[in-house]
XYZ file of C-alpha atoms in Angstrom:
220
model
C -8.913 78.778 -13.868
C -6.146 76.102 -13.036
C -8.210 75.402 -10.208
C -10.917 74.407 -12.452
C -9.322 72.821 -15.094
C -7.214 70.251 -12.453
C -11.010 69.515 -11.396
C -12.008 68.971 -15.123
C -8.827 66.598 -15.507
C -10.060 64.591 -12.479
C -13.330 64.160 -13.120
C -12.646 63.349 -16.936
C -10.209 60.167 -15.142
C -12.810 58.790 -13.081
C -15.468 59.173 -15.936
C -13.123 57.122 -18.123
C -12.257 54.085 -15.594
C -16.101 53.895 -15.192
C -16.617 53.426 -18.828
C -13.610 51.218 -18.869
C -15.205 49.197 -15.865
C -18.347 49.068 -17.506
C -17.703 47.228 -20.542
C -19.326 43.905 -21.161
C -16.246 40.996 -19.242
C -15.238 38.173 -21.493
C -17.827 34.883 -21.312
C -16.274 32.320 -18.560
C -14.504 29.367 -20.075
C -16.660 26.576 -20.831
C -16.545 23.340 -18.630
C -14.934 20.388 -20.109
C -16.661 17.523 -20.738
C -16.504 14.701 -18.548
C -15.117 11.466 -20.201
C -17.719 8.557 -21.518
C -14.947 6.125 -20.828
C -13.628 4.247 -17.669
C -9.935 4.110 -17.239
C -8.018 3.390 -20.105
C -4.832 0.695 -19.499
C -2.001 -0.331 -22.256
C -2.402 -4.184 -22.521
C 1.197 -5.641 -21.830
C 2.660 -7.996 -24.563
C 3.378 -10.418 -24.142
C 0.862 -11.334 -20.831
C 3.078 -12.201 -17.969
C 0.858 -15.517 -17.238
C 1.563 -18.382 -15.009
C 0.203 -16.792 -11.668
C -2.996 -18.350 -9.306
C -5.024 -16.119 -7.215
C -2.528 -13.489 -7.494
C -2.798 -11.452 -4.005
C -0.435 -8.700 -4.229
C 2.410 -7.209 -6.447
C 5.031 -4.720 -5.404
C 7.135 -2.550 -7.505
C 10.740 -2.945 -5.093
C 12.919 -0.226 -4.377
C 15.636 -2.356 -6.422
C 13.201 -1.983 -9.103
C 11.665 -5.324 -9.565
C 8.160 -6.654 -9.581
C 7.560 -9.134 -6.784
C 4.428 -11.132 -7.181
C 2.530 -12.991 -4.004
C 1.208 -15.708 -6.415
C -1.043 -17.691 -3.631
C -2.980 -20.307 -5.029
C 0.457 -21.545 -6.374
C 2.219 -20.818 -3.361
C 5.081 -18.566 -4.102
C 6.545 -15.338 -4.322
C 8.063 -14.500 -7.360
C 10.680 -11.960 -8.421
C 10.808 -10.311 -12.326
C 12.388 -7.735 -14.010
C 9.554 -5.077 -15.459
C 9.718 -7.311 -18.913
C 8.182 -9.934 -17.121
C 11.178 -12.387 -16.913
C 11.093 -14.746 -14.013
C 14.430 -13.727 -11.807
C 13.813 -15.857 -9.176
C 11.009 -17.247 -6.846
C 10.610 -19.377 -3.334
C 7.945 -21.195 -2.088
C 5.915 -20.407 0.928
C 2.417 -21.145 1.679
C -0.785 -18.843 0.836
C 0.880 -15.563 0.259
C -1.023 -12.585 0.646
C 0.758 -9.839 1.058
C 4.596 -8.575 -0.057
C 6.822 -5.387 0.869
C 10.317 -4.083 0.922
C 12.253 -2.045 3.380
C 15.066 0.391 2.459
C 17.432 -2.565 3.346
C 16.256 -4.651 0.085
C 14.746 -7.141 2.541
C 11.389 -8.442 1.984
C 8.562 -8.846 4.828
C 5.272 -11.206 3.418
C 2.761 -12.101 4.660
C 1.851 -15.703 4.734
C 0.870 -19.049 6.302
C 2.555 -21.614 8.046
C 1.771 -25.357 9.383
C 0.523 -25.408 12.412
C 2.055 -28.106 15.188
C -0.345 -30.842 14.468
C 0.483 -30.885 10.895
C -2.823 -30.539 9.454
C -3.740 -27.029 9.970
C -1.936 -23.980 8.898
C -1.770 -20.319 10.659
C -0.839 -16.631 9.430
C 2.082 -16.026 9.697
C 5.220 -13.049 8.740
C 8.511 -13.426 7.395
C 11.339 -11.638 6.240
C 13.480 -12.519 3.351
C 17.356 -11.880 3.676
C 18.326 -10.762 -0.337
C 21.515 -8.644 -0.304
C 23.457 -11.742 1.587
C 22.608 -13.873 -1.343
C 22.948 -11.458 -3.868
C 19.591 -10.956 -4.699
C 18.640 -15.002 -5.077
C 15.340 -15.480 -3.577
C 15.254 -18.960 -3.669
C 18.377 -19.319 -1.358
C 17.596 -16.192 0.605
C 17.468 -16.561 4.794
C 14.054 -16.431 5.833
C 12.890 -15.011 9.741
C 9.399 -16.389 10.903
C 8.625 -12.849 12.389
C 5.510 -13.539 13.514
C 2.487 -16.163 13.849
C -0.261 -16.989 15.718
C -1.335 -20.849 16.390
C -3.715 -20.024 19.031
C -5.451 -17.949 16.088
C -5.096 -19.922 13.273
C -8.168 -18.172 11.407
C -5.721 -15.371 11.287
C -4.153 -13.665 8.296
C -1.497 -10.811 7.518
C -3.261 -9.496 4.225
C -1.393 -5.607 4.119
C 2.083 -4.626 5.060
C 4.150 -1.282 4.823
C 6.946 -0.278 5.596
C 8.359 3.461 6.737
C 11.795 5.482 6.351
C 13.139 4.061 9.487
C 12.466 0.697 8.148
C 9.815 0.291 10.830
C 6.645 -1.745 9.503
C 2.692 -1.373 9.947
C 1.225 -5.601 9.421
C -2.861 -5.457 8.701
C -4.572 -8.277 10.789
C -7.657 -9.325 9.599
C -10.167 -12.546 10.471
C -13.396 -13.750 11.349
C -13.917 -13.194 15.046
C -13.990 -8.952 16.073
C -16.096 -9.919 19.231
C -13.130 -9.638 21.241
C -12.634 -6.117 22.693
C -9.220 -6.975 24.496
C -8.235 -9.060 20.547
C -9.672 -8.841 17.726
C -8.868 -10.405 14.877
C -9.219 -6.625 12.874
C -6.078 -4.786 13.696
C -3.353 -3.318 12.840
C 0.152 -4.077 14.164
C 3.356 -2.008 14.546
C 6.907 -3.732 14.197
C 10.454 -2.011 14.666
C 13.023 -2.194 12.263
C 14.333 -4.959 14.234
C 11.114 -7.125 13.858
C 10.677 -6.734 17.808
C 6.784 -6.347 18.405
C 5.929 -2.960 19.491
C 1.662 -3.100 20.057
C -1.289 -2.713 18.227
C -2.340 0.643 16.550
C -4.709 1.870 19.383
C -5.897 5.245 17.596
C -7.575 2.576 15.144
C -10.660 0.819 16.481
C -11.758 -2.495 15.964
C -15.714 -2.098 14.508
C -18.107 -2.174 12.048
C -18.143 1.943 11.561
C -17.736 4.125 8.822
C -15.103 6.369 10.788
C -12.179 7.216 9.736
C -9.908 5.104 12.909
C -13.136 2.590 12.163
C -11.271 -0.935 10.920
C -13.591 -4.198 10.788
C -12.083 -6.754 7.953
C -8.497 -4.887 6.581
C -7.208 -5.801 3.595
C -4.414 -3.778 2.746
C -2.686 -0.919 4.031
C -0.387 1.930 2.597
C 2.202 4.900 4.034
C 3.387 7.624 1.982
C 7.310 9.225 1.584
């Protein structure tokens, strides 16, 4: 008799999960709605105006916007309310970053030796030694290239170790040996170390594919 009633009790469990198990499950949620709208932005006011062509802006590790104003060739340093710290000429910027050092590395152009023509170029700007002035800040011609005067530095950043990654880009990728597509890797030092080989110089859709660069980007 206990026998059979421990077999009862068993069988009256199992019977009950299945019921449980049986019952109708709660509808799935309903899929949200995609948004009608494109990306919404908060309009700044008063416009920070002034600026030609801008090419690129940079939010500094000090905290300031710097501003590679081209057509009015400059770069220009604000605070984020859009006041006008400081700025220094330099021809066609395209292209501004900042290493962990507060220094500066653009990308611009320079006159080439028969004073007519101009060339990409790189240079570093020298802020903490001037307390932050970048109109009277030292400036280091890094790099340029007269025999390539086509040539321009259009992307730069910058890693941990305050080495740097400079995006060449031009007109003429029929060179295998140099092409004007590529990407170059600095030391901290500004020494030259060699072009990027893993990325290839072509007209793919690859991911290591580069053909006209126009920016680059690392991550912390």
């Amino acid at each position: 008799m206990k026998k059979f009633s421990l077999i009862s009790l068993a069988l009256g469990i199992v019977l009950l999960g299945l019921m449980v198990g049986c019952e109708d499950k709660p509808p799935l949620l309903q899929p949200i709605p995609e948004t009608q709208f494109d990306t919404a932005y908060v309009q700044i006011t008063p416009s920070f105006s002034g600026f030609n062509q801008p090419k690129d802006i940079l939010i500094g590790n000090d905290q300031l916007l710097y501003v590679a104003d081209s057509a009015n060739n400059r770069i220009v340093m604000m605070n984020r309310a859009g006041q006008i710290l400081s700025q220094r000429t330099v021809l066609g910027p395209v292209s501004v970053a900042q290493d962990s050092r507060l220094d500066l590395i653009v990308g611009g152009l320079v006159v080439a030796p028969n004073r007519r023509d101009t060339a990409g170029a790189v240079f570093r700007y020298h802020l903490v030694a001037v307390n932050h002035r970048l109109d009277s800040a030292r400036v280091d011609t890094i790099w340029k290239e007269f025999e390539k005067p086509a040539r321009r530095f259009p992307g730069v950043t910058i890693f941990g170790d305050n080495s740097y990654l400079v995006v060449r880009s031009g007109p003429d990728n029929a060179s295998f040996v140099d092409p004007d597509g590529r990407v170059l890797q600095f030391a901290s030092n500004d020494n030259f170390i060699t072009p990027v080989a893993s990325l290839t110089t072509r007209a793919g859709t690859g991911i290591t594919d580069i053909f006209k660069p126009t920016a680059i980007a690392s991550f912390p």
